[in-house]
Amino acid sequence: MPALTLNGFAHYYEEAGDGPLLVMIHGAGSSSVSLRRHVDDLAKDFRVVAPDLRGMGRSEHVAELPPSAWVDDLAALFDHLGAPPALLYGVSLGSRVALRFAIDYPERVRALILDGPIIAQDSAGHSATAQVFNVDSYSDERKADMRRLHGDEWETVARNYLAIRNRPELQEFYNLRASFPSVRCPVLITRGDRDDANHKLAYTYELKQGLENAQLAITPGVGFSMAAGRPEAFQRLLRSFAAEVEAAAAS
């Protein structure tokens, strides 16, 4: 799959299919590997592009980055692709990147799909993240999964990510509570019904209430990500939403 330099750093992305552009952004401490099923399945109907965020996956592993780096890298990727306005999906951290990108580059986003969205962080979220990325407590299964996502440098990636996300200036950049209502494109919000400290149901309802053109789908019996917990149902919903966006644009 393609590898290139964006903003001076090596980046990797998956690409498959042909049709309307769908860009998919993975979650915290993860990579495009976590989205591979969706890339393969949705490529039947879309041109799917799934980048590894700087510092993760097969993109360059860095110990620090500017607060805007992930958004800047996404803009540079759009430039590289010569991309038209895209359907933009993000899960967890990816939802924050996607939403901030739509705020900063509204002309480049046709519609948003926010899965298990986060719009800010508080002390409970910080504590939960610290536990998730405490590599000293990882089971052998968790270590193997991290190696699958990031390669042999997985431990460095995890420690770097925790240090990066704990910087106050990065959290301030991704505190979207005041700015997200400026988004005017169609938005599909998806998630499971299980609440947690990072992906609060309250964030989901706040987004739904604050966005002028948003739909909400909550799937019972799964964690924060509908895409992970109910992949087939998620794909059906995404296809239906994309068709609605297309029909509205055509009319």
mmCIF file of C-alpha atoms in Angstrom:
data_model
loop_
_atom_site.group_PDB
_atom_site.id
_atom_site.type_symbol
_atom_site.label_atom_id
_atom_site.label_comp_id
_atom_site.label_asym_id
_atom_site.label_seq_id
_atom_site.Cartn_x
_atom_site.Cartn_y
_atom_site.Cartn_z
ATOM 1 C CA MET A 1 0.000 0.000 0.000
ATOM 2 C CA PRO A 2 1.102 3.604 -0.568
ATOM 3 C CA ALA A 3 3.804 5.257 1.510
ATOM 4 C CA LEU A 4 4.731 8.921 1.154
ATOM 5 C CA THR A 5 6.144 11.924 2.975
ATOM 6 C CA LEU A 6 3.670 14.430 4.392
ATOM 7 C CA ASN A 7 4.812 17.549 6.226
ATOM 8 C CA GLY A 8 8.317 16.087 6.462
ATOM 9 C CA PHE A 9 7.338 12.721 7.985
ATOM 10 C CA ALA A 10 6.832 9.263 6.519
ATOM 11 C CA HIS A 11 3.188 8.231 6.248
ATOM 12 C CA TYR A 12 1.377 5.082 5.240
ATOM 13 C CA TYR A 13 -2.202 4.586 4.113
ATOM 14 C CA GLU A 14 -4.449 1.837 2.845
ATOM 15 C CA GLU A 15 -6.416 2.438 -0.342
ATOM 16 C CA ALA A 16 -8.953 0.268 -2.127
ATOM 17 C CA GLY A 17 -11.974 0.512 -4.399
ATOM 18 C CA ASP A 18 -13.492 3.090 -6.690
ATOM 19 C CA GLY A 19 -16.379 5.495 -6.263
ATOM 20 C CA PRO A 20 -17.131 8.326 -3.826
ATOM 21 C CA LEU A 21 -14.148 9.030 -1.580
ATOM 22 C CA LEU A 22 -14.435 7.685 1.978
ATOM 23 C CA VAL A 23 -11.544 8.535 4.313
ATOM 24 C CA MET A 24 -11.429 6.474 7.529
ATOM 25 C CA ILE A 25 -9.428 7.536 10.594
ATOM 26 C CA HIS A 26 -8.577 5.012 13.289
ATOM 27 C CA GLY A 27 -8.666 5.497 17.035
ATOM 28 C CA ALA A 28 -6.127 6.199 19.771
ATOM 29 C CA GLY A 29 -2.950 4.126 19.798
ATOM 30 C CA SER A 30 -4.284 2.157 16.849
ATOM 31 C CA SER A 31 -3.741 2.034 13.081
ATOM 32 C CA SER A 32 -5.498 1.367 9.798
ATOM 33 C CA VAL A 33 -5.090 -2.356 10.520
ATOM 34 C CA SER A 34 -8.051 -2.024 12.893
ATOM 35 C CA LEU A 35 -10.216 -0.857 9.966
ATOM 36 C CA ARG A 36 -9.093 -3.426 7.407
ATOM 37 C CA ARG A 37 -12.403 -5.289 7.341
ATOM 38 C CA HIS A 38 -14.267 -2.073 6.598
ATOM 39 C CA VAL A 39 -11.735 -0.990 3.991
ATOM 40 C CA ASP A 40 -12.136 -4.302 2.145
ATOM 41 C CA ASP A 41 -15.937 -4.451 2.413
ATOM 42 C CA LEU A 42 -16.694 -0.801 1.682
ATOM 43 C CA ALA A 43 -14.320 -0.766 -1.283
ATOM 44 C CA LYS A 44 -17.148 -2.426 -3.228
ATOM 45 C CA ASP A 45 -18.932 0.941 -3.249
ATOM 46 C CA PHE A 46 -16.344 3.587 -2.321
ATOM 47 C CA ARG A 47 -12.785 4.659 -2.880
ATOM 48 C CA VAL A 48 -11.643 3.982 0.671
ATOM 49 C CA VAL A 49 -8.493 5.601 2.078
ATOM 50 C CA ALA A 50 -7.384 4.775 5.628
ATOM 51 C CA PRO A 51 -4.216 6.537 6.845
ATOM 52 C CA ASP A 52 -2.067 5.670 9.829
ATOM 53 C CA LEU A 53 -1.859 8.808 11.952
ATOM 54 C CA ARG A 54 1.604 10.229 12.543
ATOM 55 C CA GLY A 55 3.239 8.299 15.371
ATOM 56 C CA MET A 56 1.207 5.121 14.859
ATOM 57 C CA GLY A 57 0.967 2.055 12.654
ATOM 58 C CA ARG A 58 3.350 2.148 9.711
ATOM 59 C CA SER A 59 3.615 5.931 9.697
ATOM 60 C CA GLU A 60 6.690 7.503 11.279
ATOM 61 C CA HIS A 61 6.980 6.823 14.995
ATOM 62 C CA VAL A 62 7.562 10.152 16.717
ATOM 63 C CA ALA A 63 7.949 11.117 20.363
ATOM 64 C CA GLU A 64 6.264 14.514 19.977
ATOM 65 C CA LEU A 65 4.199 16.471 17.506
ATOM 66 C CA PRO A 66 2.462 19.857 17.241
ATOM 67 C CA PRO A 67 -1.178 19.882 18.367
ATOM 68 C CA SER A 68 -2.431 20.376 14.800
ATOM 69 C CA ALA A 69 -0.219 17.680 13.238
ATOM 70 C CA TRP A 70 -2.893 15.047 12.614
ATOM 71 C CA VAL A 71 -5.221 17.592 10.995
ATOM 72 C CA ASP A 72 -2.337 19.092 8.992
ATOM 73 C CA ASP A 73 -1.292 15.635 7.796
ATOM 74 C CA LEU A 74 -4.842 14.851 6.724
ATOM 75 C CA ALA A 75 -5.008 18.078 4.719
ATOM 76 C CA ALA A 76 -1.687 17.171 3.068
ATOM 77 C CA LEU A 77 -3.018 13.709 2.248
ATOM 78 C CA PHE A 78 -6.081 15.263 0.598
ATOM 79 C CA ASP A 79 -3.722 17.434 -1.459
ATOM 80 C CA HIS A 80 -1.679 14.379 -2.462
ATOM 81 C CA LEU A 81 -4.794 12.467 -3.498
ATOM 82 C CA GLY A 82 -6.201 15.442 -5.409
ATOM 83 C CA ALA A 83 -9.234 14.611 -3.369
ATOM 84 C CA PRO A 84 -12.721 16.002 -3.902
ATOM 85 C CA PRO A 85 -14.859 16.672 -0.824
ATOM 86 C CA ALA A 86 -14.983 13.346 1.008
ATOM 87 C CA LEU A 87 -17.082 11.322 3.355
ATOM 88 C CA LEU A 88 -14.929 11.414 6.479
ATOM 89 C CA TYR A 89 -15.166 8.710 9.167
ATOM 90 C CA GLY A 90 -13.424 8.769 12.522
ATOM 91 C CA VAL A 91 -13.641 6.575 15.602
ATOM 92 C CA SER A 92 -12.664 7.673 19.134
ATOM 93 C CA LEU A 93 -9.536 9.841 18.680
ATOM 94 C CA GLY A 94 -10.265 9.645 14.957
ATOM 95 C CA SER A 95 -13.641 11.278 15.582
ATOM 96 C CA ARG A 96 -11.872 14.243 17.184
ATOM 97 C CA VAL A 97 -9.481 14.540 14.238
ATOM 98 C CA ALA A 98 -12.337 14.245 11.733
ATOM 99 C CA LEU A 99 -14.499 16.791 13.528
ATOM 100 C CA ARG A 100 -11.641 19.263 13.904
ATOM 101 C CA PHE A 101 -10.806 18.780 10.210
ATOM 102 C CA ALA A 102 -14.424 19.557 9.272
ATOM 103 C CA ILE A 103 -14.271 22.706 11.403
ATOM 104 C CA ASP A 104 -10.996 23.875 9.840
ATOM 105 C CA TYR A 105 -11.617 22.649 6.264
ATOM 106 C CA PRO A 106 -15.395 22.616 5.728
ATOM 107 C CA GLU A 107 -15.013 22.760 1.945
ATOM 108 C CA ARG A 108 -13.174 19.412 1.970
ATOM 109 C CA VAL A 109 -15.799 17.417 3.883
ATOM 110 C CA ARG A 110 -18.952 16.226 2.168
ATOM 111 C CA ALA A 111 -20.278 14.477 5.256
ATOM 112 C CA LEU A 112 -19.035 13.178 8.597
ATOM 113 C CA ILE A 113 -19.425 9.780 10.257
ATOM 114 C CA LEU A 114 -18.439 10.001 13.945
ATOM 115 C CA ASP A 115 -18.200 6.636 15.717
ATOM 116 C CA GLY A 116 -17.901 6.665 19.496
ATOM 117 C CA PRO A 117 -17.253 10.413 19.349
ATOM 118 C CA ILE A 118 -15.239 12.460 21.821
ATOM 119 C CA ILE A 119 -15.509 16.246 21.899
ATOM 120 C CA ALA A 120 -13.322 16.993 24.952
ATOM 121 C CA GLN A 121 -11.556 15.229 27.823
ATOM 122 C CA ASP A 122 -11.802 15.483 31.578
ATOM 123 C CA SER A 123 -10.000 13.917 34.535
ATOM 124 C CA ALA A 124 -11.967 10.658 34.211
ATOM 125 C CA GLY A 125 -10.981 10.368 30.549
ATOM 126 C CA HIS A 126 -7.333 11.069 31.337
ATOM 127 C CA SER A 127 -7.321 8.404 34.050
ATOM 128 C CA ALA A 128 -8.977 5.836 31.785
ATOM 129 C CA THR A 129 -6.479 6.494 28.999
ATOM 130 C CA ALA A 130 -3.543 6.153 31.385
ATOM 131 C CA GLN A 131 -4.814 2.693 32.320
ATOM 132 C CA VAL A 132 -5.347 1.652 28.700
ATOM 133 C CA PHE A 133 -1.786 2.624 27.764
ATOM 134 C CA ASN A 134 -0.031 1.226 30.845
ATOM 135 C CA VAL A 135 2.100 -1.182 28.831
ATOM 136 C CA ASP A 136 3.562 -2.734 31.994
ATOM 137 C CA SER A 137 0.172 -4.304 32.685
ATOM 138 C CA TYR A 138 -0.446 -5.692 29.191
ATOM 139 C CA SER A 139 -1.357 -9.340 28.787
ATOM 140 C CA ASP A 140 0.384 -11.455 26.142
ATOM 141 C CA GLU A 141 -2.764 -11.171 24.026
ATOM 142 C CA ARG A 142 -2.748 -7.377 24.256
ATOM 143 C CA LYS A 143 0.951 -7.257 23.366
ATOM 144 C CA ALA A 144 0.315 -9.411 20.306
ATOM 145 C CA ASP A 145 -2.533 -7.138 19.223
ATOM 146 C CA MET A 146 -0.356 -4.039 19.602
ATOM 147 C CA ARG A 147 2.385 -5.712 17.551
ATOM 148 C CA ARG A 148 -0.214 -6.418 14.853
ATOM 149 C CA LEU A 149 -1.202 -2.733 14.834
ATOM 150 C CA HIS A 150 2.261 -1.142 15.032
ATOM 151 C CA GLY A 151 4.986 -3.707 14.427
ATOM 152 C CA ASP A 152 7.882 -4.483 16.727
ATOM 153 C CA GLU A 153 8.060 -0.898 18.029
ATOM 154 C CA TRP A 154 4.583 -1.179 19.527
ATOM 155 C CA GLU A 155 5.757 -0.405 23.077
ATOM 156 C CA THR A 156 7.484 2.777 21.933
ATOM 157 C CA VAL A 157 4.328 3.779 20.040
ATOM 158 C CA ALA A 158 2.153 3.273 23.125
ATOM 159 C CA ARG A 159 4.441 5.233 25.444
ATOM 160 C CA ASN A 160 4.861 8.024 22.883
ATOM 161 C CA TYR A 161 1.132 8.264 22.296
ATOM 162 C CA LEU A 162 0.369 8.617 26.001
ATOM 163 C CA ALA A 163 2.948 11.406 26.345
ATOM 164 C CA ILE A 164 1.636 13.197 23.247
ATOM 165 C CA ARG A 165 -2.038 13.068 24.223
ATOM 166 C CA ASN A 166 -1.276 14.248 27.754
ATOM 167 C CA ARG A 167 0.094 17.579 26.534
ATOM 168 C CA PRO A 168 -2.362 20.318 27.597
ATOM 169 C CA GLU A 169 -1.983 22.164 24.296
ATOM 170 C CA LEU A 170 -3.062 19.100 22.320
ATOM 171 C CA GLN A 171 -6.109 18.576 24.524
ATOM 172 C CA GLU A 172 -6.994 22.247 24.118
ATOM 173 C CA PHE A 173 -6.696 21.982 20.327
ATOM 174 C CA TYR A 174 -9.118 19.050 20.380
ATOM 175 C CA ASN A 175 -11.533 20.594 22.869
ATOM 176 C CA LEU A 176 -14.304 21.047 20.299
ATOM 177 C CA ARG A 177 -17.165 21.902 22.603
ATOM 178 C CA ALA A 178 -17.372 25.562 21.524
ATOM 179 C CA SER A 179 -16.526 25.096 17.854
ATOM 180 C CA PHE A 180 -18.340 21.958 16.675
ATOM 181 C CA PRO A 181 -21.733 23.688 16.130
ATOM 182 C CA SER A 182 -20.132 25.513 13.181
ATOM 183 C CA VAL A 183 -20.188 22.246 11.188
ATOM 184 C CA ARG A 184 -22.917 22.426 8.546
ATOM 185 C CA CYS A 185 -22.389 19.243 6.525
ATOM 186 C CA PRO A 186 -24.523 16.131 7.148
ATOM 187 C CA VAL A 187 -23.304 14.130 10.151
ATOM 188 C CA LEU A 188 -23.993 10.527 11.141
ATOM 189 C CA ILE A 189 -23.198 9.766 14.781
ATOM 190 C CA THR A 190 -22.871 6.067 15.682
ATOM 191 C CA ARG A 191 -21.982 4.195 18.865
ATOM 192 C CA GLY A 192 -22.876 1.374 21.189
ATOM 193 C CA ASP A 193 -24.963 1.951 24.292
ATOM 194 C CA ARG A 194 -22.276 1.097 26.861
ATOM 195 C CA ASP A 195 -20.993 4.233 28.538
ATOM 196 C CA ASP A 196 -17.344 4.714 29.473
ATOM 197 C CA ALA A 197 -15.123 7.470 30.828
ATOM 198 C CA ASN A 198 -13.549 8.297 27.459
ATOM 199 C CA HIS A 199 -16.520 7.894 25.119
ATOM 200 C CA LYS A 200 -19.337 9.303 27.182
ATOM 201 C CA LEU A 201 -22.892 9.010 25.992
ATOM 202 C CA ALA A 202 -23.205 12.614 27.108
ATOM 203 C CA TYR A 203 -20.789 13.642 24.336
ATOM 204 C CA THR A 204 -22.999 11.865 21.823
ATOM 205 C CA TYR A 205 -26.143 13.680 22.912
ATOM 206 C CA GLU A 206 -24.311 17.002 23.074
ATOM 207 C CA LEU A 207 -23.223 16.568 19.470
ATOM 208 C CA LYS A 208 -26.695 15.564 18.329
ATOM 209 C CA GLN A 209 -28.240 18.589 19.989
ATOM 210 C CA GLY A 210 -25.587 21.045 18.809
ATOM 211 C CA LEU A 211 -25.340 20.042 15.144
ATOM 212 C CA GLU A 212 -27.974 21.318 12.759
ATOM 213 C CA ASN A 213 -27.818 18.354 10.353
ATOM 214 C CA ALA A 214 -27.090 15.227 12.398
ATOM 215 C CA GLN A 215 -28.494 11.709 12.654
ATOM 216 C CA LEU A 216 -27.851 9.427 15.631
ATOM 217 C CA ALA A 217 -27.749 5.625 15.773
ATOM 218 C CA ILE A 218 -27.109 3.830 19.071
ATOM 219 C CA THR A 219 -26.683 0.060 18.963
ATOM 220 C CA PRO A 220 -27.538 -1.914 22.118
ATOM 221 C CA GLY A 221 -25.194 -4.360 23.767
ATOM 222 C CA VAL A 222 -21.819 -3.147 22.474
ATOM 223 C CA GLY A 223 -19.073 -0.770 23.548
ATOM 224 C CA PHE A 224 -18.409 2.692 22.203
ATOM 225 C CA SER A 225 -17.783 1.715 18.564
ATOM 226 C CA MET A 226 -20.678 0.495 16.472
ATOM 227 C CA ALA A 227 -18.245 -0.218 13.624
ATOM 228 C CA ALA A 228 -16.281 -2.608 15.834
ATOM 229 C CA GLY A 229 -19.205 -4.121 17.712
ATOM 230 C CA ARG A 230 -21.725 -4.509 14.873
ATOM 231 C CA PRO A 231 -19.709 -4.200 11.641
ATOM 232 C CA GLU A 232 -22.381 -5.399 9.204
ATOM 233 C CA ALA A 233 -25.061 -3.143 10.675
ATOM 234 C CA PHE A 234 -22.609 -0.250 10.660
ATOM 235 C CA GLN A 235 -21.780 -0.755 6.996
ATOM 236 C CA ARG A 236 -25.451 -0.897 6.036
ATOM 237 C CA LEU A 237 -26.056 2.341 7.912
ATOM 238 C CA LEU A 238 -23.041 4.050 6.346
ATOM 239 C CA ARG A 239 -24.141 3.054 2.846
ATOM 240 C CA SER A 240 -27.673 4.308 3.489
ATOM 241 C CA PHE A 241 -26.346 7.595 4.884
ATOM 242 C CA ALA A 242 -24.013 8.056 1.919
ATOM 243 C CA ALA A 243 -26.914 7.464 -0.469
ATOM 244 C CA GLU A 244 -28.951 10.120 1.344
ATOM 245 C CA VAL A 245 -26.074 12.579 1.078
ATOM 246 C CA GLU A 246 -25.736 11.819 -2.637
ATOM 247 C CA ALA A 247 -29.459 12.232 -3.255
ATOM 248 C CA ALA A 248 -29.564 15.525 -1.366
ATOM 249 C CA ALA A 249 -26.626 16.851 -3.363
ATOM 250 C CA ALA A 250 -28.226 15.789 -6.641
ATOM 251 C CA SER A 251 -31.482 17.566 -5.807
#
